[in-house]
Amino acid sequence: MVEIRKMLIEMKNISELMLDLAYSSVLYNLQDVAEEVVYLEERIDKLNAEVQIKAVEMAINDKNAAKAVAMIRLAYYIENIADAAVMVAKTVLDGGSVHPVLRKSFEESEVTIVMQRVSPNSILAGKTLGEIKLASETGMWVIAVRRGDRWIFGPTEHTKIMPGDVLIARGHPEGVEHFINICEGREREL
Amino acid sequence: MVEIRKMLIEMKNISELMLDLAYSSVLYNLQDVAEEVVYLEERIDKLNAEVQIKAVEMAINDKNAAKAVAMIRLAYYIENIADAAVMVAKTVLDGGSVHPVLRKSFEESEVTIVMQRVSPNSILAGKTLGEIKLASETGMWVIAVRRGDRWIFGPTEHTKIMPGDVLIARGHPEGVEHFINICEGREREL
């Protein structure tokens, strides 16, 4: 039961990351980010299948059908969200370039996604995301970090930010300017 | 073309609000919030149909098939996300109560949703969301306001917060404590 709940939480977290990454991949035409969305979908499928099995096994033991059905349904809803994220990401993977009209639509939407390099002067350089509390101080939430030619997707509070890292963050438009200034080292206080 | 882009942006914004509201309705067993999700879906359906018509009309004029197809597809992806939100909200509307296991799963997920009443002592009381910049100062983004027995869904920067209002906000877990203290008037600085 605890195990199934953990799987559902992981599925929900992954599906949310997938949507943000899918929009990012379109906005900045990032093939590798779009590929990550497809990769995460495999994880979602696997978790969905496991939730179904574990939930039915649980029902056989505790005779509580409603609980098992609630869990199976939730996993199914989340899987649908993940599928939609994959559809968005596939516009980047389907060869050809993403039509500018899509990019424009995403740029002007309420949930903002920004990509910004961390300057060596930035107060973020050398700190973990947990230390700097960027999310609660700027409203911008880091969803991916590019370091050289590799990516860290869904960084945790333990992820250390290095000078030169490129951050992709999502958040409310009102936090964008502060976030960019912090990354560029123009503002030295959070 | 500008008109179609505006419709796509509105669709994307609504679909994101729908997901947040759907999760909120499950977390706090809010029938009227779940009903709003279903209502917003009708708006999404209408916009989707309009995007299809306008995009094809545009293609007939400018002979640019790729652009029209990109727009129609994006609208379709967003509609899928909206449909998933409705499925989540329907667990609240389908009579019976939401199974506690769903609530538990949402409570522990990375995207946090909090419901909190605004005390008369709170610095938020009497200010618009634009004035207080709650999102960029706490990382918590107000998605709904309950005032007496009515709701304001998807409030804007012009929405004024009144003492006694109940706010539903979504954001990163690290911002929750500050947000609650601000609402309760225990902290007087953002």
Coordinates of C-alpha atoms in Angstrom, one line a residue:
Chain A
M1 CA 0.0 0.0 0.0
V2 CA 2.8 2.4 1.0
E3 CA 4.7 1.0 -2.0
I4 CA 1.8 1.7 -4.4
R5 CA 1.4 5.2 -3.0
K6 CA 5.1 5.9 -3.6
M7 CA 4.7 4.8 -7.2
L8 CA 1.7 7.1 -7.7
I9 CA 3.6 10.0 -6.3
E10 CA 6.5 9.2 -8.5
M11 CA 4.2 9.0 -11.5
K12 CA 2.6 12.4 -10.7
N13 CA 6.0 14.1 -10.3
I14 CA 7.3 12.6 -13.5
S15 CA 4.2 13.6 -15.5
E16 CA 4.6 17.2 -14.3
L17 CA 8.2 17.3 -15.1
M18 CA 7.4 15.8 -18.6
L19 CA 4.9 18.6 -19.4
D20 CA 7.5 21.3 -18.4
L21 CA 10.2 19.6 -20.4
A22 CA 8.0 19.1 -23.4
Y23 CA 7.2 22.8 -23.5
S24 CA 10.8 23.6 -23.0
S25 CA 11.9 21.4 -25.8
V26 CA 9.5 23.2 -28.2
L27 CA 10.4 26.7 -26.9
Y28 CA 14.2 26.2 -27.4
N29 CA 14.1 23.4 -30.0
L30 CA 16.0 21.0 -27.7
Q31 CA 16.2 17.5 -29.2
D32 CA 17.7 15.9 -26.2
V33 CA 15.1 17.4 -23.8
A34 CA 12.4 16.0 -26.1
E35 CA 14.1 12.6 -26.1
E36 CA 14.1 12.7 -22.3
V37 CA 10.3 13.2 -22.3
V38 CA 9.9 10.0 -24.4
Y39 CA 12.3 8.2 -22.1
L40 CA 10.3 9.3 -19.0
E41 CA 7.1 8.0 -20.7
E42 CA 8.6 4.5 -20.6
R43 CA 9.1 4.9 -16.9
I44 CA 5.5 6.0 -16.5
D45 CA 4.2 3.0 -18.5
K46 CA 6.2 0.7 -16.3
L47 CA 4.9 2.3 -13.1
N48 CA 1.4 2.2 -14.4
A49 CA 1.6 -1.5 -15.1
E50 CA 3.1 -2.1 -11.7
V51 CA 0.4 -0.1 -9.9
Q52 CA -2.3 -2.2 -11.7
I53 CA -0.7 -5.5 -10.5
K54 CA 0.0 -4.4 -7.0
A55 CA -3.4 -2.8 -6.5
V56 CA -5.2 -5.9 -7.7
E57 CA -3.0 -8.1 -5.5
M58 CA -3.8 -5.8 -2.6
A59 CA -7.5 -6.1 -3.3
I60 CA -7.3 -9.9 -3.3
N61 CA -5.8 -9.7 0.2
D62 CA -7.9 -6.9 1.9
K63 CA -11.1 -7.4 -0.2
N64 CA -11.2 -3.6 -0.6
A65 CA -12.2 -3.1 -4.3
A66 CA -12.8 0.7 -4.1
K67 CA -9.3 1.4 -2.9
A68 CA -7.7 -0.6 -5.6
V69 CA -9.9 0.9 -8.3
A70 CA -9.1 4.5 -7.1
M71 CA -5.4 3.7 -7.4
I72 CA -5.6 2.1 -10.9
R73 CA -7.7 5.1 -12.1
L74 CA -5.3 7.7 -10.8
A75 CA -2.4 5.9 -12.5
Y76 CA -4.4 5.9 -15.7
Y77 CA -5.2 9.7 -15.5
I78 CA -1.5 10.4 -15.0
E79 CA -0.5 8.2 -17.9
N80 CA -2.8 10.3 -20.1
I81 CA -1.1 13.5 -19.0
A82 CA 2.3 11.9 -19.8
D83 CA 1.0 10.8 -23.2
A84 CA 0.0 14.4 -24.0
A85 CA 3.5 15.6 -23.0
V86 CA 5.0 13.0 -25.4
M87 CA 2.8 14.4 -28.2
V88 CA 4.1 17.9 -27.6
A89 CA 7.7 16.7 -27.4
K90 CA 7.3 14.7 -30.6
T91 CA 6.8 17.9 -32.6
V92 CA 10.5 18.5 -31.9
L93 CA 11.5 14.9 -32.7
D94 CA 9.5 14.6 -35.9
G95 CA 12.3 15.9 -38.0
G96 CA 11.9 19.4 -39.5
S97 CA 11.9 22.3 -37.2
V98 CA 9.1 23.3 -34.8
H99 CA 6.8 25.8 -36.3
P100 CA 7.5 29.3 -35.0
V101 CA 3.8 29.7 -34.2
L102 CA 4.0 27.0 -31.5
R103 CA 7.0 28.7 -30.0
K104 CA 5.3 32.0 -30.0
S105 CA 2.2 30.5 -28.3
F106 CA 4.3 29.1 -25.5
E107 CA 6.3 32.3 -25.0
E108 CA 3.2 34.3 -24.3
S109 CA 1.5 31.8 -22.0
E110 CA 1.1 32.3 -18.3
V111 CA 3.4 29.5 -17.2
T112 CA 6.8 30.9 -18.2
I113 CA 9.8 28.8 -19.1
V114 CA 13.2 30.5 -19.1
M115 CA 16.6 29.2 -20.1
Q116 CA 19.5 31.1 -18.6
R117 CA 23.3 30.5 -18.1
V118 CA 24.8 30.9 -14.6
S119 CA 27.6 33.4 -14.6
P120 CA 30.7 32.7 -12.5
N121 CA 29.7 35.9 -10.5
S122 CA 26.3 34.6 -9.7
I123 CA 25.5 33.8 -6.1
L124 CA 24.1 30.5 -7.4
A125 CA 27.5 29.2 -8.5
G126 CA 28.7 26.5 -6.2
K127 CA 25.5 26.3 -4.1
T128 CA 22.9 23.5 -4.0
L129 CA 19.3 24.2 -5.0
G130 CA 18.4 23.5 -1.4
E131 CA 20.8 26.1 0.0
I132 CA 19.7 28.9 -2.4
K133 CA 16.0 28.4 -2.1
L134 CA 15.6 29.9 -5.6
A135 CA 12.0 28.6 -5.9
S136 CA 10.7 30.3 -2.8
E137 CA 12.7 33.5 -3.4
T138 CA 12.1 34.1 -7.1
G139 CA 9.1 31.9 -7.9
M140 CA 11.2 30.1 -10.5
W141 CA 11.6 26.4 -10.2
V142 CA 14.6 24.7 -11.9
I143 CA 13.4 21.7 -14.0
A144 CA 16.6 21.0 -15.8
V145 CA 20.3 21.8 -15.7
R146 CA 22.6 21.5 -18.7
R147 CA 26.3 21.0 -17.8
G148 CA 28.5 20.8 -20.8
D149 CA 26.9 18.3 -23.1
R150 CA 24.9 16.5 -20.4
W151 CA 21.7 17.2 -18.7
I152 CA 20.3 16.8 -15.2
F153 CA 16.6 16.5 -15.4
G154 CA 14.4 17.2 -12.4
P155 CA 17.2 18.3 -10.1
T156 CA 16.7 17.9 -6.4
E157 CA 17.6 20.1 -3.4
H158 CA 21.0 18.4 -3.4
T159 CA 21.9 19.3 -6.9
K160 CA 24.8 21.8 -6.9
I161 CA 24.8 24.6 -9.5
M162 CA 28.1 25.2 -11.2
P163 CA 29.3 28.3 -13.0
G164 CA 28.5 27.9 -16.7
D165 CA 25.5 25.7 -16.1
V166 CA 22.4 26.4 -18.1
L167 CA 19.2 26.3 -16.1
I168 CA 15.8 25.8 -17.4
A169 CA 13.2 27.1 -14.9
R170 CA 9.4 27.4 -14.9
G171 CA 7.4 29.8 -13.0
H172 CA 5.2 32.9 -12.8
P173 CA 6.2 35.7 -15.2
E174 CA 6.7 38.2 -12.4
G175 CA 9.7 36.2 -11.2
V176 CA 11.6 36.1 -14.5
E177 CA 13.6 39.3 -14.4
H178 CA 14.9 38.7 -10.9
F179 CA 15.8 35.1 -11.8
I180 CA 17.8 36.3 -14.9
N181 CA 19.6 39.0 -12.9
I182 CA 20.5 36.4 -10.2
C183 CA 21.9 34.0 -12.9
E184 CA 23.8 36.7 -14.6
G185 CA 25.3 38.0 -11.3
R186 CA 23.8 41.4 -11.6
E187 CA 21.8 41.0 -8.5
R188 CA 23.7 39.5 -5.5
E189 CA 20.8 39.1 -3.1
L190 CA 17.8 36.7 -3.3
Chain B
M1 CA -3.2 34.4 -37.2
V2 CA -2.8 36.6 -34.2
E3 CA -6.4 35.6 -33.3
I4 CA -5.5 31.8 -33.5
R5 CA -2.4 32.3 -31.4
K6 CA -4.4 34.1 -28.8
M7 CA -6.8 31.2 -28.7
L8 CA -4.0 28.7 -28.3
I9 CA -2.5 30.7 -25.4
E10 CA -5.8 30.8 -23.7
M11 CA -6.2 27.1 -24.2
K12 CA -2.8 26.4 -22.7
N13 CA -3.5 28.7 -19.7
I14 CA -6.9 27.1 -19.1
S15 CA -5.5 23.6 -19.3
E16 CA -2.8 24.3 -16.7
L17 CA -5.4 25.9 -14.4
M18 CA -7.6 22.9 -14.9
L19 CA -4.9 20.5 -13.8
D20 CA -4.2 22.5 -10.6
L21 CA -7.9 22.9 -9.9
A22 CA -8.5 19.2 -10.4
Y23 CA -5.8 18.2 -8.0
S24 CA -7.1 20.8 -5.5
S25 CA -10.6 19.4 -5.8
V26 CA -9.4 16.0 -4.9
L27 CA -7.1 17.2 -2.1
Y28 CA -9.8 19.2 -0.3
N29 CA -12.9 17.4 -1.6
L30 CA -14.3 20.5 -3.3
Q31 CA -17.3 19.8 -5.4
D32 CA -17.6 23.3 -6.8
V33 CA -13.9 23.4 -7.9
A34 CA -14.4 20.0 -9.6
E35 CA -17.4 21.5 -11.4
E36 CA -15.4 24.4 -12.6
V37 CA -12.9 22.0 -14.2
V38 CA -15.8 20.4 -16.1
Y39 CA -17.0 23.9 -17.1
L40 CA -13.6 25.0 -18.3
E41 CA -13.4 21.8 -20.4
E42 CA -16.4 23.1 -22.4
R43 CA -14.4 26.3 -23.1
I44 CA -11.5 24.2 -24.2
D45 CA -13.7 22.2 -26.6
K46 CA -15.1 25.4 -28.1
L47 CA -11.7 26.9 -28.5
N48 CA -10.4 23.7 -30.1
A49 CA -13.2 23.7 -32.6
E50 CA -12.6 27.4 -33.4
V51 CA -8.8 26.9 -33.8
Q52 CA -9.5 24.1 -36.3
I53 CA -11.8 26.2 -38.4
K54 CA -9.7 29.4 -38.3
A55 CA -6.5 27.4 -39.1
V56 CA -8.0 25.7 -42.1
E57 CA -9.4 29.0 -43.4
M58 CA -6.0 30.6 -42.9
A59 CA -4.4 27.7 -44.9
I60 CA -6.9 28.3 -47.8
N61 CA -5.8 31.9 -47.9
D62 CA -2.0 31.6 -47.4
K63 CA -1.5 28.1 -48.8
N64 CA 0.7 27.3 -45.8
A65 CA -0.4 23.8 -44.7
A66 CA 2.4 23.2 -42.2
K67 CA 1.5 26.2 -40.1
A68 CA -2.2 25.3 -40.0
V69 CA -1.4 21.7 -39.1
A70 CA 1.0 22.8 -36.3
M71 CA -1.8 24.9 -34.8
I72 CA -4.4 22.2 -35.0
R73 CA -2.1 19.6 -33.4
L74 CA -1.2 21.9 -30.5
A75 CA -4.9 22.5 -29.8
Y76 CA -5.4 18.8 -29.8
Y77 CA -2.6 18.1 -27.4
I78 CA -3.9 20.7 -25.0
E79 CA -7.3 19.3 -25.2
N80 CA -5.9 15.9 -24.1
I81 CA -4.4 17.5 -21.1
A82 CA -7.7 19.2 -20.3
D83 CA -9.5 15.8 -20.7
A84 CA -7.1 14.2 -18.2
A85 CA -7.9 17.1 -15.7
V86 CA -11.6 16.4 -16.1
M87 CA -11.0 12.7 -15.3
V88 CA -9.2 13.6 -12.1
A89 CA -12.0 16.1 -11.2
K90 CA -14.7 13.5 -11.9
T91 CA -13.4 11.4 -9.0
V92 CA -14.8 14.1 -6.8
L93 CA -18.1 14.5 -8.7
D94 CA -18.9 10.8 -9.1
G95 CA -20.8 10.7 -5.8
G96 CA -19.2 8.9 -2.9
S97 CA -16.1 10.5 -1.4
V98 CA -12.7 10.6 -2.9
H99 CA -10.6 7.7 -1.7
P100 CA -8.1 8.9 1.0
V101 CA -5.4 7.1 -0.9
L102 CA -5.7 9.6 -3.7
R103 CA -5.5 12.5 -1.3
K104 CA -2.5 11.1 0.4
S105 CA -0.7 10.7 -3.0
F106 CA -1.3 14.3 -3.9
E107 CA -0.3 15.6 -0.5
E108 CA 3.1 14.1 -0.8
S109 CA 3.8 15.0 -4.4
E110 CA 6.4 17.6 -5.5
V111 CA 3.9 20.2 -6.8
T112 CA 2.3 21.3 -3.6
I113 CA -1.2 22.7 -3.3
V114 CA -2.2 24.6 -0.1
M115 CA -5.5 26.1 1.0
Q116 CA -5.2 28.9 3.5
R117 CA -7.5 31.6 4.9
V118 CA -6.3 35.2 4.9
S119 CA -6.4 36.7 8.3
P120 CA -7.4 40.4 8.8
N121 CA -3.8 41.0 10.1
S122 CA -2.2 39.6 7.0
I123 CA -0.3 42.0 4.8
L124 CA -2.2 40.5 1.8
A125 CA -5.6 41.8 3.0
G126 CA -6.8 44.7 0.8
K127 CA -3.9 44.3 -1.8
T128 CA -4.1 43.1 -5.3
L129 CA -2.1 40.1 -6.4
G130 CA -0.1 42.4 -8.6
E131 CA 0.9 44.6 -5.7
I132 CA 2.0 41.9 -3.4
K133 CA 4.0 39.8 -5.8
L134 CA 3.3 36.7 -3.8
A135 CA 4.4 34.3 -6.6
S136 CA 7.9 35.8 -6.9
E137 CA 8.3 36.3 -3.2
T138 CA 7.1 33.0 -1.9
G139 CA 7.0 30.7 -5.0
M140 CA 3.3 30.1 -4.3
W141 CA 0.9 31.0 -7.1
V142 CA -2.7 31.7 -6.3
I143 CA -5.0 29.6 -8.6
A144 CA -8.3 30.2 -6.8
V145 CA -9.9 32.5 -4.2
R146 CA -13.0 31.6 -2.2
R147 CA -14.9 34.6 -1.0
G148 CA -18.0 33.7 1.1
D149 CA -19.8 31.2 -1.1
R150 CA -18.4 32.2 -4.4
W151 CA -15.1 31.5 -6.1
I152 CA -12.7 33.4 -8.3
F153 CA -10.8 30.9 -10.5
G154 CA -7.5 31.9 -12.1
P155 CA -7.2 35.3 -10.5
T156 CA -5.2 38.0 -12.2
E157 CA -2.8 40.6 -11.0
H158 CA -5.8 42.9 -10.6
T159 CA -7.6 40.6 -8.2
K160 CA -7.8 42.1 -4.7
I161 CA -7.4 39.9 -1.7
M162 CA -9.8 40.5 1.1
P163 CA -9.6 39.5 4.8
G164 CA -11.4 36.2 5.2
D165 CA -10.7 35.1 1.6
V166 CA -9.5 31.5 1.3
L167 CA -6.6 31.1 -1.2
I168 CA -5.7 28.0 -3.0
A169 CA -2.1 28.2 -4.2
R170 CA 0.3 25.9 -6.0
G171 CA 4.0 25.9 -5.8
H172 CA 7.2 24.4 -4.6
P173 CA 7.1 22.8 -1.1
E174 CA 9.9 25.1 0.2
G175 CA 7.6 28.1 -0.1
V176 CA 4.6 26.7 1.8
E177 CA 5.6 27.7 5.4
H178 CA 6.3 31.3 4.4
F179 CA 3.0 31.5 2.5
I180 CA 1.0 30.2 5.4
N181 CA 2.7 32.6 7.8
I182 CA 2.0 35.5 5.5
C183 CA -1.7 34.5 5.2
E184 CA -2.1 34.1 8.9
G185 CA -0.4 37.5 9.5
R186 CA 2.4 35.9 11.6
E187 CA 5.0 37.2 9.1
R188 CA 4.6 40.8 8.0
E189 CA 7.3 40.9 5.4
L190 CA 7.4 39.2 2.0

